[in-house]
GROMACS .gro file of N, CA, C and O in nm:
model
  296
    1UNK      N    1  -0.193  -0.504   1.793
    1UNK     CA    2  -0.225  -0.430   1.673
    1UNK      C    3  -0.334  -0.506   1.597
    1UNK      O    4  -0.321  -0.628   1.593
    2UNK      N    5  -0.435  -0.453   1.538
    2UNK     CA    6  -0.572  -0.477   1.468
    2UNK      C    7  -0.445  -0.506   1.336
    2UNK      O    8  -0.352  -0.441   1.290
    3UNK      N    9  -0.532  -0.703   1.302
    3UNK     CA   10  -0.480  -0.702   1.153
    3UNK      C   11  -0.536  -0.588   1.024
    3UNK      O   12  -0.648  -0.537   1.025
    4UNK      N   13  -0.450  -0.568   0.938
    4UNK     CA   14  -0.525  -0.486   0.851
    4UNK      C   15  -0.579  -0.566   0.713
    4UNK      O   16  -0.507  -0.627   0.633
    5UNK      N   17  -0.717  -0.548   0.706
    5UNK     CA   18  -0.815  -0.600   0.608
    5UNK      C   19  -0.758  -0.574   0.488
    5UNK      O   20  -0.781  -0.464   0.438
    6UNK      N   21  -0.687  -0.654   0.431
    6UNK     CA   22  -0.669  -0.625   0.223
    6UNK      C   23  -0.770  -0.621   0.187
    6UNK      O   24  -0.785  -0.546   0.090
    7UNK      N   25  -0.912  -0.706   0.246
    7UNK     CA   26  -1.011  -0.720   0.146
    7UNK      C   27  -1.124  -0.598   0.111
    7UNK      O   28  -1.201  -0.591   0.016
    8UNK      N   29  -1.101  -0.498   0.233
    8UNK     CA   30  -1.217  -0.445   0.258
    8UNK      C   31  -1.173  -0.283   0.178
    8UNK      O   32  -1.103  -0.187   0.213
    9UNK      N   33  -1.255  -0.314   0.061
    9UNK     CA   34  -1.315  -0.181  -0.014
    9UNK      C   35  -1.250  -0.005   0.054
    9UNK      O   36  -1.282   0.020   0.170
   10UNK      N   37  -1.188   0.070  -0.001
   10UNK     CA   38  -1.171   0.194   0.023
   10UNK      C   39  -1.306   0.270  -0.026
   10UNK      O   40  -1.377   0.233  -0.120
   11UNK      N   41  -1.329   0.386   0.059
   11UNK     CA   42  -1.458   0.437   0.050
   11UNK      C   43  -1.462   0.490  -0.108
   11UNK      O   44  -1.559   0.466  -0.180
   12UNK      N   45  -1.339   0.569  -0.159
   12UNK     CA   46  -1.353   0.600  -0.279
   12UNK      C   47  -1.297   0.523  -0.368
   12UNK      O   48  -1.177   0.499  -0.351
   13UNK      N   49  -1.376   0.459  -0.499
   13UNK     CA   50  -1.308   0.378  -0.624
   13UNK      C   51  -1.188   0.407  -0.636
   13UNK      O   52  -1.111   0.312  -0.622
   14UNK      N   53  -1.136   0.525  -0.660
   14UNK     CA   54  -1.048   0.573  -0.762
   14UNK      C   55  -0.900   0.504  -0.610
   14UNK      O   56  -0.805   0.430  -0.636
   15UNK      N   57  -0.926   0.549  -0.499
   15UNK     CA   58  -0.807   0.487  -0.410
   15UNK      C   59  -0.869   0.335  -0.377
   15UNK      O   60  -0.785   0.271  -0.314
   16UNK      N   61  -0.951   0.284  -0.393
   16UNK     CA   62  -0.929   0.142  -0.448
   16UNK      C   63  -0.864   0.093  -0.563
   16UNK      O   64  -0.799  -0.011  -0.552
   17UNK      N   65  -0.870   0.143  -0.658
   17UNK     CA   66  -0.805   0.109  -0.739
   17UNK      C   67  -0.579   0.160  -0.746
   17UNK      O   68  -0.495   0.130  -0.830
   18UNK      N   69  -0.568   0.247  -0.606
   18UNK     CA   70  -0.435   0.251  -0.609
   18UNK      C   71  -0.397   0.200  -0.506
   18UNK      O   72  -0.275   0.202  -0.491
   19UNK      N   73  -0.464   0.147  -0.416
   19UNK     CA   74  -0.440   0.049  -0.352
   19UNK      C   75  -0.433  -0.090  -0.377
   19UNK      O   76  -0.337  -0.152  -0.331
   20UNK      N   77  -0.539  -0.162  -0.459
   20UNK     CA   78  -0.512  -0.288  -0.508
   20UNK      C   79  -0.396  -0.284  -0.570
   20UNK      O   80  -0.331  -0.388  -0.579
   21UNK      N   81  -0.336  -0.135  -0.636
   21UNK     CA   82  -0.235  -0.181  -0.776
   21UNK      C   83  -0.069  -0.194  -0.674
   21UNK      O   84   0.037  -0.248  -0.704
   22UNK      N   85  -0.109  -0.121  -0.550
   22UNK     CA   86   0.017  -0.077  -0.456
   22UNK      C   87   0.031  -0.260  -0.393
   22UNK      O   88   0.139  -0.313  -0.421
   23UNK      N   89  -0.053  -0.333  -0.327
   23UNK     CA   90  -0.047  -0.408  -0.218
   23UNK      C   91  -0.034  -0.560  -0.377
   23UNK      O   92   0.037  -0.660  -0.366
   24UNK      N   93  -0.097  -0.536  -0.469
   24UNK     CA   94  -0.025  -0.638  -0.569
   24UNK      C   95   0.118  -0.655  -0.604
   24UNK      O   96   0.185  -0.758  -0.614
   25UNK      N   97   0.153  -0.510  -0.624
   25UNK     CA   98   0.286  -0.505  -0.635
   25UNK      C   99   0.374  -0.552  -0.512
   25UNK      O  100   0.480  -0.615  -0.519
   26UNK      N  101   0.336  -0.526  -0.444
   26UNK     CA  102   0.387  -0.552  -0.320
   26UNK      C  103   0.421  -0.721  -0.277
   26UNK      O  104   0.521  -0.782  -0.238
   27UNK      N  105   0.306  -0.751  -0.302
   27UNK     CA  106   0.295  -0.869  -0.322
   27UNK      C  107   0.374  -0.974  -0.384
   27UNK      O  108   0.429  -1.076  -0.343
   28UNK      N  109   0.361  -0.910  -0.509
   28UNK     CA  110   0.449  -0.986  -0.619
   28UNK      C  111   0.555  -0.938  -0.626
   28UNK      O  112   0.607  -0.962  -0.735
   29UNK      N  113   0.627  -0.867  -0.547
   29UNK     CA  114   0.771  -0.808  -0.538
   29UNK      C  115   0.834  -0.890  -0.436
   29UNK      O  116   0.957  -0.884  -0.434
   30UNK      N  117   0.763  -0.982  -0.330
   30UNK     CA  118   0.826  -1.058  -0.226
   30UNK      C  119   0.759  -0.999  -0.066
   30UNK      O  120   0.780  -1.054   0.042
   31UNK      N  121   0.685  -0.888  -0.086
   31UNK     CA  122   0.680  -0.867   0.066
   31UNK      C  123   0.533  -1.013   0.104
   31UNK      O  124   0.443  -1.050   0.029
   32UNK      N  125   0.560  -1.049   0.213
   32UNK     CA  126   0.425  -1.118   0.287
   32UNK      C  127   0.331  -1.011   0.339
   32UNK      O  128   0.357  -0.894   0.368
   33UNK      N  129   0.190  -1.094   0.347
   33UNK     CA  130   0.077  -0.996   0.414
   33UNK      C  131   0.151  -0.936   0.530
   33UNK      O  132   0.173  -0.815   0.538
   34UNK      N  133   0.192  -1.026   0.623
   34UNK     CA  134   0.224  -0.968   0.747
   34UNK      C  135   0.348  -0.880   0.770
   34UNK      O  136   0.366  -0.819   0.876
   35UNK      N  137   0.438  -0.877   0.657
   35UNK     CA  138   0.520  -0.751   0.676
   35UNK      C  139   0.467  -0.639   0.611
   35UNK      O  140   0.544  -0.545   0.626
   36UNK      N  141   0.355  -0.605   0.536
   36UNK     CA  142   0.312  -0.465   0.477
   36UNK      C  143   0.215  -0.480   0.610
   36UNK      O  144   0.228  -0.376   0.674
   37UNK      N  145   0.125  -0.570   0.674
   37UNK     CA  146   0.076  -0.548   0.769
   37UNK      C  147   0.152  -0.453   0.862
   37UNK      O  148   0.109  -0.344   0.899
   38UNK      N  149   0.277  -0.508   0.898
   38UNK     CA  150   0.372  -0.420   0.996
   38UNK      C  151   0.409  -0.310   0.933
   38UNK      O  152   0.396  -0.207   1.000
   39UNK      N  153   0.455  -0.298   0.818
   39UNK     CA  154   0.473  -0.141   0.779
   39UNK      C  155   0.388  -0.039   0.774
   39UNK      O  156   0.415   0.081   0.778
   40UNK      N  157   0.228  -0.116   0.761
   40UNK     CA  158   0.114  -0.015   0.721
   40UNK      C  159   0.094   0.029   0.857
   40UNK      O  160   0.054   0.144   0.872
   41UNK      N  161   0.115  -0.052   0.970
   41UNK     CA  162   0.037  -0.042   1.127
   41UNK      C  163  -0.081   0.018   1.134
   41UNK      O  164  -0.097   0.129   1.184
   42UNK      N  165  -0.186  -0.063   1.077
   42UNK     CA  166  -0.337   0.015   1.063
   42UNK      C  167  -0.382   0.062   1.006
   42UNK      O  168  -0.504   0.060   0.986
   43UNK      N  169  -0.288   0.138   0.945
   43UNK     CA  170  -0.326   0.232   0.832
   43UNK      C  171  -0.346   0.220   0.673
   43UNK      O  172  -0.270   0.133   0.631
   44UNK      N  173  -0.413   0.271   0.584
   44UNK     CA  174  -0.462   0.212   0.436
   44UNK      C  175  -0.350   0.267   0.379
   44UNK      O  176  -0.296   0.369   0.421
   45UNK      N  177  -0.300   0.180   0.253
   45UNK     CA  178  -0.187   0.228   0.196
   45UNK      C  179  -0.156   0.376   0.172
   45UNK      O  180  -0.052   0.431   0.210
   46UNK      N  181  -0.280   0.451   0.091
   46UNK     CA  182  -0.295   0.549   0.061
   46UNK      C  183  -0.243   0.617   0.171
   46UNK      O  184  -0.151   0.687   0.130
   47UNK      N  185  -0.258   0.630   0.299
   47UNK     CA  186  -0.293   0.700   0.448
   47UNK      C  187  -0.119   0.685   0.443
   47UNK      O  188  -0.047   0.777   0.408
   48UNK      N  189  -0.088   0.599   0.470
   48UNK     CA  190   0.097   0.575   0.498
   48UNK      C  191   0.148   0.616   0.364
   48UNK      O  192   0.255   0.675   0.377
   49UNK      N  193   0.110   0.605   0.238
   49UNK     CA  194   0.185   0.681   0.143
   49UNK      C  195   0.093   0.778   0.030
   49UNK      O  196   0.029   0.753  -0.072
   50UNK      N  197   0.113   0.856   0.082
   50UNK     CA  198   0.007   0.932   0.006
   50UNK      C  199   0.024   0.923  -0.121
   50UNK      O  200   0.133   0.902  -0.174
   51UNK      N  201  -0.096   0.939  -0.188
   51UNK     CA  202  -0.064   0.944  -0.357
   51UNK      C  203  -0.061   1.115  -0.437
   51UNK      O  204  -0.146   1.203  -0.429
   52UNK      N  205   0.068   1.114  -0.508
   52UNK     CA  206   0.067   1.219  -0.555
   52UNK      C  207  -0.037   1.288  -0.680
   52UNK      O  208  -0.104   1.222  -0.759
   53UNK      N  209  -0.028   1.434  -0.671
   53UNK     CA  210  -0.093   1.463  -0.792
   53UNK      C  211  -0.052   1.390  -0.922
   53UNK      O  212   0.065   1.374  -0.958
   54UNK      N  213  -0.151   1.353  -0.981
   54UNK     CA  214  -0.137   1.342  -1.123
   54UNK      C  215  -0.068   1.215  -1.142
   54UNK      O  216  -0.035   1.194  -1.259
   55UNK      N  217  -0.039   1.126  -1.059
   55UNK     CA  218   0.002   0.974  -1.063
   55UNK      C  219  -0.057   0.884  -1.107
   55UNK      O  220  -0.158   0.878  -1.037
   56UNK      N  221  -0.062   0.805  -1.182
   56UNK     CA  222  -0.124   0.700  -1.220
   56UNK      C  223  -0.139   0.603  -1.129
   56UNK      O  224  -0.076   0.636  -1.028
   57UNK      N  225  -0.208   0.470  -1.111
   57UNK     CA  226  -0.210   0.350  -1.010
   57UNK      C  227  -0.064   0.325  -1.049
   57UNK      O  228   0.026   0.341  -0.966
   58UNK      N  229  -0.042   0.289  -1.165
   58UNK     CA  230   0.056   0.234  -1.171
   58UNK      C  231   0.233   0.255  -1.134
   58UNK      O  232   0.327   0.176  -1.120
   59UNK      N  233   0.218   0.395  -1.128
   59UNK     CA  234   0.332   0.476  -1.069
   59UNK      C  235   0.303   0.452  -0.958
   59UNK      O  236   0.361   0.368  -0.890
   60UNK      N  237   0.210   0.521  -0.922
   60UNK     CA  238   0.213   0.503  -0.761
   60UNK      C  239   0.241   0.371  -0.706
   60UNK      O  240   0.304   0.359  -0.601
   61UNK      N  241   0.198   0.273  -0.771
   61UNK     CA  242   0.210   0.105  -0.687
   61UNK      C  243   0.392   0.089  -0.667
   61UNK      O  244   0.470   0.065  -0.574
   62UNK      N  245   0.399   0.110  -0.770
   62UNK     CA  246   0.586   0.121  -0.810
   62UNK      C  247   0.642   0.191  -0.677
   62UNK      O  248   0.681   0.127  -0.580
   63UNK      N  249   0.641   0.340  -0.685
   63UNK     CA  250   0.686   0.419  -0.580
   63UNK      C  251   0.648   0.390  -0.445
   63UNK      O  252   0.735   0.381  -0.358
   64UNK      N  253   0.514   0.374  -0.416
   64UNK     CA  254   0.462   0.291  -0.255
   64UNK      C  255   0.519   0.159  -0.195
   64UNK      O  256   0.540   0.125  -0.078
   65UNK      N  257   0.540   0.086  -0.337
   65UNK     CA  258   0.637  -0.024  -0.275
   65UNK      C  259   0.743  -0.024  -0.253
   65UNK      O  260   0.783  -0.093  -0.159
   66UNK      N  261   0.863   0.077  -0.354
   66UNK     CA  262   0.954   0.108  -0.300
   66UNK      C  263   0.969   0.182  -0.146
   66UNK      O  264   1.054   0.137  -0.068
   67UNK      N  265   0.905   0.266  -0.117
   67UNK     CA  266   0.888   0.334  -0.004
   67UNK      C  267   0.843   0.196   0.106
   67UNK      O  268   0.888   0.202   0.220
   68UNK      N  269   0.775   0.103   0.075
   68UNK     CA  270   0.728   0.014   0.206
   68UNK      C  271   0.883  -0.097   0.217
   68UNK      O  272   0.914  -0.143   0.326
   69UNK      N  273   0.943  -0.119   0.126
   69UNK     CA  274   1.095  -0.148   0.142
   69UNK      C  275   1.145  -0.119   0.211
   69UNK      O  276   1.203  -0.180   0.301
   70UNK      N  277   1.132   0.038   0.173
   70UNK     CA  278   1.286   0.108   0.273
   70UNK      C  279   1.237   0.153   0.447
   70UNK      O  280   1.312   0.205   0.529
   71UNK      N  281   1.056   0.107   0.472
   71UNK     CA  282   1.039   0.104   0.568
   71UNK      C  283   1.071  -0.020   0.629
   71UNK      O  284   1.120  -0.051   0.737
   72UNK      N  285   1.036  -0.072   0.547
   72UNK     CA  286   1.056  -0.232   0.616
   72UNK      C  287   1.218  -0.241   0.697
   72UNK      O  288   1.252  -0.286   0.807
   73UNK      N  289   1.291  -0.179   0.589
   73UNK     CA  290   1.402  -0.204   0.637
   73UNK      C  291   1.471  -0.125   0.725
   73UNK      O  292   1.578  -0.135   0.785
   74UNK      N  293   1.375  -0.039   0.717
   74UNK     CA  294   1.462   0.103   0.915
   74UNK      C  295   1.422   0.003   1.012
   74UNK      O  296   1.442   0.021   1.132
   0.00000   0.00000   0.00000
C-alpha cells in the first residue's frame, strides 16, 4: 500500500481546510499517522468520509474522527 501524504495540498481550499481540521483531530485524539494511514487505505479523508452539506470543518473533524475509530476498530 502507497503511504498516504498528510502533507500534500487537496486540489480545493475549502477540503483542505476539512481535512487538516479532520487528521488534527485525529491526531490529537490518540490515533498515529500509520493507523489513519490504514483506515484511509489511499484515500483523502474527505474520499473515505464524505463531508456533509452544510458542516462546518469543525463538525466534520469531530464526526470523521469518530467514524475513523469505529473503523479502526472493525
Amino acid at each position: 500500500m502507497q503511504p498516504h501524504d498528510f502533507t500534500q495540498a487537496a486540489l480545493d481550499p475549502a477540503s483542505l481546510r476539512y481535512e487538516r481540521a479532520a487528521l488534527a483531530n485525529a491526531f490529537e485524539d490518540g490515533l498515529m499517522p500509520d493507523e489513519v494511514q490504514q483506515i484511509l487505505a489511499g484515500r483523502r479523508v474527505a474520499e473515505a468520509f464524505p463531508v456533509r452539506w452544510g458542516e462546518s470543518p469543525e463538525a466534520y473533524a469531530s464526526r470523521a474522527v469518530s467514524e475513523m475509530f469505529v473503523s479502526y476498530l472493525q
